[in-house]
Amino acid sequence: MEIFVEVARLRSFSEAGRRLGLTRAMVSKHILQLEEKLGARLLHRSTREVSLTDVGQAYLTPCMATVAQAQEAARVVAQQAGDELAGPLRIQAPSSFGSEWLAGALARFALLHPMLEPMLFVDDALLDPIEHGFDLTIRVGGIPDVHALAMRPLAPCRGVLCASPSYLARHGMPVTPQELQQHRCLHFSHLTDGTQWHFTRGDQQQSVRVAASFTANNGLVLQQAAQQGLGIVYNTTFLAWRSLMEGTLVPVLSDWELPLNHLSALYPASRQPSPKVRALIDFLVAEYHPVPPWDRELQASGILPDF
């Protein structure tokens, strides 16, 4: 049943085999045995794809529930037996956060559990964690499908506008959000509102449509462009903190707040998180909550106000 669920989810015998550590032939053999036992065809096979029959679609939901219950039972037994966390652990994260903060935290977590085999995939694409077989996905912002994914917040993710001293010496420091329309702005392409930036100060709210003179889908690329004096970058404090501390970037419009987002851990809602996923989430919450270390550094230095 577990193999059937993986084949149905991934629409591939080969991908399911890679996920489960089985050969394609072994996956096919198990599916055939299941179909013979049920006396019904569960999957349509072709050279290009695998799809569910009507019977297979009806069988999938109770199968998922049964597999989830079995996994939870195994988790309880392992917990009571005191077994060490072990085996592969596939994690996906945005490239800038993954390299700047998650890599170190994951290494510290792995040192506590030497039988684990963490695999970190850094990618700024909004990949479907279920389709790609990730045990845990770290994402900035909300989740695309609340029915398929469960979410646990890890840390606040604050935006910050910043620019290099050389840029501000040439073009001046903007005093109001509206003045950004006269500046070169560096834009993160994954912002949900496009080039419309939103600001709050007390009861005041302003939205500004900026002209993006440089756009990228990676925060580190934008930060490096800003450090070269190209313009004002819409960044996150977890990425900008070191440059702000060193003075290669300075905050812009720091008396205005950008929309607050969150770093969240996502995992399939169809099953209870495994002991290793649960342990990693708890570890990351302890590392980053309630005030993450990058914000603590900025607050302690007086570069940004207390949040």
XYZ file of C-alpha atoms in Angstrom:
307
model
C 0.000 0.000 0.000
C 2.860 2.379 0.782
C 4.407 1.674 -2.610
C 1.044 2.240 -4.326
C 0.652 5.606 -2.560
C 4.112 6.716 -3.718
C 3.503 5.612 -7.326
C 0.136 7.407 -7.342
C 1.690 10.544 -5.864
C 4.716 10.671 -8.172
C 3.018 9.166 -11.269
C 6.146 7.130 -11.885
C 7.419 3.663 -10.983
C 11.033 4.844 -11.283
C 10.581 7.934 -9.089
C 8.690 5.912 -6.469
C 11.510 3.367 -6.488
C 14.135 6.060 -5.938
C 12.077 7.501 -3.094
C 11.643 4.097 -1.414
C 15.065 2.616 -2.221
C 13.673 -0.031 -4.585
C 14.291 -0.906 -8.207
C 11.637 -0.076 -10.794
C 11.074 -3.789 -11.365
C 10.478 -4.393 -7.652
C 7.983 -1.525 -7.502
C 6.116 -2.929 -10.503
C 6.090 -6.405 -8.938
C 4.559 -5.118 -5.688
C 1.856 -3.177 -7.559
C 0.969 -6.256 -9.623
C 0.710 -8.345 -6.445
C -1.572 -5.727 -4.882
C -3.804 -5.628 -7.975
C -4.007 -9.428 -8.030
C -4.921 -9.512 -4.348
C -7.670 -6.913 -4.861
C -8.831 -8.354 -8.166
C -8.837 -4.895 -9.735
C -6.602 -2.732 -11.912
C -5.359 0.305 -9.978
C -3.099 2.002 -12.515
C -2.994 2.750 -16.220
C 0.538 2.205 -17.555
C 1.990 3.750 -20.676
C 5.497 4.423 -21.921
C 5.146 8.089 -20.931
C 3.201 8.178 -17.677
C 1.291 6.333 -14.990
C -2.244 7.362 -14.040
C -4.927 6.115 -11.674
C -7.930 4.119 -12.796
C -11.284 5.023 -11.254
C -10.857 2.104 -8.845
C -7.329 3.243 -8.065
C -8.536 6.771 -7.313
C -11.173 5.428 -4.919
C -8.612 3.121 -3.276
C -5.985 5.867 -2.827
C -7.636 7.876 -0.027
C -8.117 4.985 2.442
C -4.634 3.751 1.514
C -3.112 7.118 2.446
C -4.919 7.047 5.783
C -3.758 3.488 6.497
C -0.154 4.254 5.596
C -0.234 7.376 7.794
C -1.553 5.330 10.736
C 1.161 2.717 10.232
C 3.858 5.382 10.125
C 2.517 6.976 13.298
C 2.451 3.589 15.042
C 6.078 3.025 14.041
C 6.954 6.497 15.344
C 5.393 5.727 18.737
C 7.242 2.413 18.995
C 10.546 3.996 18.003
C 10.028 6.803 20.492
C 9.282 4.415 23.349
C 12.193 2.182 22.371
C 14.498 5.184 22.410
C 15.778 4.497 18.908
C 18.249 6.971 17.470
C 17.048 9.126 14.593
C 18.435 7.561 11.435
C 18.149 7.411 7.679
C 17.755 9.953 4.885
C 16.107 13.315 5.533
C 15.304 15.369 2.423
C 14.985 19.122 3.033
C 14.363 21.899 0.515
C 14.890 25.608 1.251
C 15.310 28.942 -0.558
C 18.910 29.243 -1.702
C 19.780 32.404 0.247
C 18.323 31.206 3.554
C 19.607 27.679 2.991
C 23.201 28.780 2.513
C 23.253 31.648 5.027
C 21.444 30.069 7.992
C 19.950 26.608 7.462
C 23.189 24.886 6.444
C 24.849 25.648 9.783
C 21.788 24.719 11.823
C 21.389 21.477 9.889
C 25.034 20.598 10.501
C 24.582 21.156 14.247
C 21.449 18.994 14.185
C 23.275 16.228 12.290
C 26.075 16.230 14.868
C 23.467 15.451 17.533
C 22.127 12.543 15.436
C 25.040 10.852 13.638
C 22.829 8.138 12.106
C 20.893 10.720 10.103
C 21.627 11.346 6.417
C 20.458 14.935 5.712
C 20.081 15.966 2.070
C 19.635 19.719 1.601
C 18.312 21.044 -1.711
C 18.495 24.839 -2.115
C 16.256 26.271 -4.813
C 14.281 29.504 -5.109
C 11.602 27.846 -7.251
C 8.331 27.194 -5.406
C 8.597 23.426 -5.746
C 5.747 21.167 -4.670
C 7.237 19.284 -1.688
C 4.902 16.317 -2.143
C 5.576 15.944 -5.852
C 9.348 16.192 -5.354
C 9.425 13.887 -2.341
C 10.792 16.296 0.286
C 10.333 15.348 3.927
C 10.457 19.001 4.910
C 10.344 22.260 2.981
C 11.316 25.662 4.371
C 9.449 28.495 2.725
C 8.975 32.220 3.188
C 5.280 33.068 3.289
C 2.133 30.998 3.164
C 1.478 27.555 1.745
C -0.022 26.956 -1.708
C -2.499 24.204 -0.764
C -3.709 24.062 2.846
C -5.313 20.670 2.250
C -2.149 18.942 1.049
C 0.411 20.561 3.357
C 0.714 21.206 7.068
C 2.674 24.220 8.268
C 4.563 25.196 11.412
C 6.003 28.721 11.723
C 9.726 28.837 12.497
C 10.566 32.533 12.700
C 9.407 35.988 11.641
C 10.844 37.027 8.296
C 11.229 40.807 8.131
C 11.794 42.855 5.051
C 14.273 45.718 4.916
C 15.149 48.294 2.279
C 18.842 49.021 2.012
C 21.398 50.574 -0.286
C 25.144 51.124 -0.420
C 26.664 54.332 0.976
C 27.997 55.115 -2.520
C 24.522 54.943 -4.066
C 23.018 57.172 -1.373
C 25.891 59.649 -1.737
C 25.050 59.998 -5.441
C 21.258 59.922 -5.277
C 20.366 60.945 -1.727
C 18.422 59.193 1.020
C 14.659 58.957 0.364
C 12.573 60.390 3.214
C 9.138 59.079 2.208
C 8.065 55.899 0.392
C 6.786 57.967 -2.546
C 10.326 59.225 -3.218
C 11.284 55.669 -4.206
C 9.698 56.408 -7.579
C 12.683 58.666 -8.325
C 15.213 55.977 -7.360
C 16.691 52.881 -8.951
C 15.036 49.919 -7.221
C 16.225 46.314 -7.184
C 13.290 43.928 -7.192
C 12.821 40.352 -5.966
C 10.667 38.681 -8.608
C 8.895 36.321 -6.168
C 7.135 39.174 -4.307
C 3.430 38.389 -4.604
C 2.420 42.013 -5.318
C 4.981 42.500 -8.027
C 6.661 45.895 -8.030
C 4.131 47.430 -5.638
C 5.845 47.864 -2.265
C 3.762 48.379 0.885
C 4.707 50.417 3.958
C 3.216 50.963 7.423
C 4.071 53.513 10.107
C 1.666 53.583 13.032
C -1.769 54.196 11.510
C -0.325 55.299 8.174
C -0.206 52.983 5.190
C 1.334 53.685 1.798
C 1.827 51.640 -1.341
C 4.314 52.602 -4.031
C 4.698 51.171 -7.524
C 8.441 51.267 -8.143
C 10.281 51.049 -11.438
C 12.496 47.996 -11.115
C 15.831 48.763 -12.736
C 17.131 45.289 -11.893
C 15.150 42.123 -11.133
C 16.250 38.692 -9.939
C 14.704 35.619 -8.327
C 17.538 35.315 -5.808
C 18.089 37.598 -2.822
C 21.864 37.151 -2.780
C 22.114 38.333 -6.389
C 20.141 41.474 -5.529
C 22.219 42.101 -2.429
C 25.458 41.925 -4.389
C 24.042 44.345 -6.964
C 23.084 46.745 -4.168
C 26.558 46.526 -2.646
C 27.958 47.600 -6.015
C 25.842 50.758 -5.804
C 23.212 49.778 -8.365
C 20.172 50.840 -6.312
C 17.868 50.287 -3.347
C 17.127 46.619 -2.671
C 14.045 45.059 -1.085
C 15.740 42.455 1.076
C 15.174 40.279 4.137
C 16.964 40.818 7.430
C 18.209 37.217 7.475
C 20.190 37.935 4.308
C 21.056 41.624 4.747
C 22.126 41.511 8.405
C 25.861 40.980 7.829
C 26.122 43.723 5.204
C 24.197 46.071 7.500
C 26.510 45.214 10.407
C 29.611 45.810 8.267
C 28.257 49.031 6.738
C 28.431 47.918 3.113
C 24.666 48.462 3.105
C 22.641 50.909 5.194
C 18.911 50.776 5.968
C 16.555 52.975 3.959
C 13.213 54.268 5.316
C 13.842 52.374 8.548
C 11.036 54.314 10.281
C 8.565 52.539 7.977
C 7.730 48.825 8.274
C 7.471 46.424 5.363
C 4.901 43.577 5.475
C 5.836 40.880 7.985
C 6.235 37.401 6.612
C 7.233 34.124 8.260
C 9.669 31.342 7.656
C 7.629 28.163 7.827
C 8.244 24.426 7.804
C 5.958 22.502 5.444
C 5.301 18.777 5.388
C 2.556 16.550 3.914
C -0.700 16.894 5.830
C -1.732 13.364 4.892
C 0.563 11.833 7.485
C 2.079 12.592 10.853
C 5.636 13.944 10.617
C 8.222 11.250 11.243
C 10.341 11.441 14.420
C 13.273 12.901 12.475
C 11.113 15.568 10.800
C 9.460 16.445 14.109
C 12.866 16.615 15.828
C 14.314 18.895 13.135
C 11.325 21.252 13.291
C 11.613 21.456 17.094
C 15.346 22.132 16.742
C 14.796 24.956 14.227
C 12.059 26.537 16.348
C 14.476 26.581 19.299
C 17.142 28.176 17.059
C 14.980 30.892 15.514
C 12.023 31.650 17.797
C 10.781 34.103 19.052
C 13.483 36.519 17.812
C 15.865 34.952 15.279
C 19.613 35.497 15.744
C 19.986 37.782 12.703
C 17.370 40.202 14.115
C 18.926 40.029 17.583
C 22.265 41.123 16.109
C 20.677 44.088 14.320
C 18.736 45.136 17.416
C 21.766 44.854 19.715
C 23.775 47.050 17.327
C 21.024 49.674 17.128
C 20.899 49.368 13.331
C 17.212 48.484 13.413
C 14.663 49.120 16.179
C 13.353 46.415 18.480
C 10.510 44.551 16.797
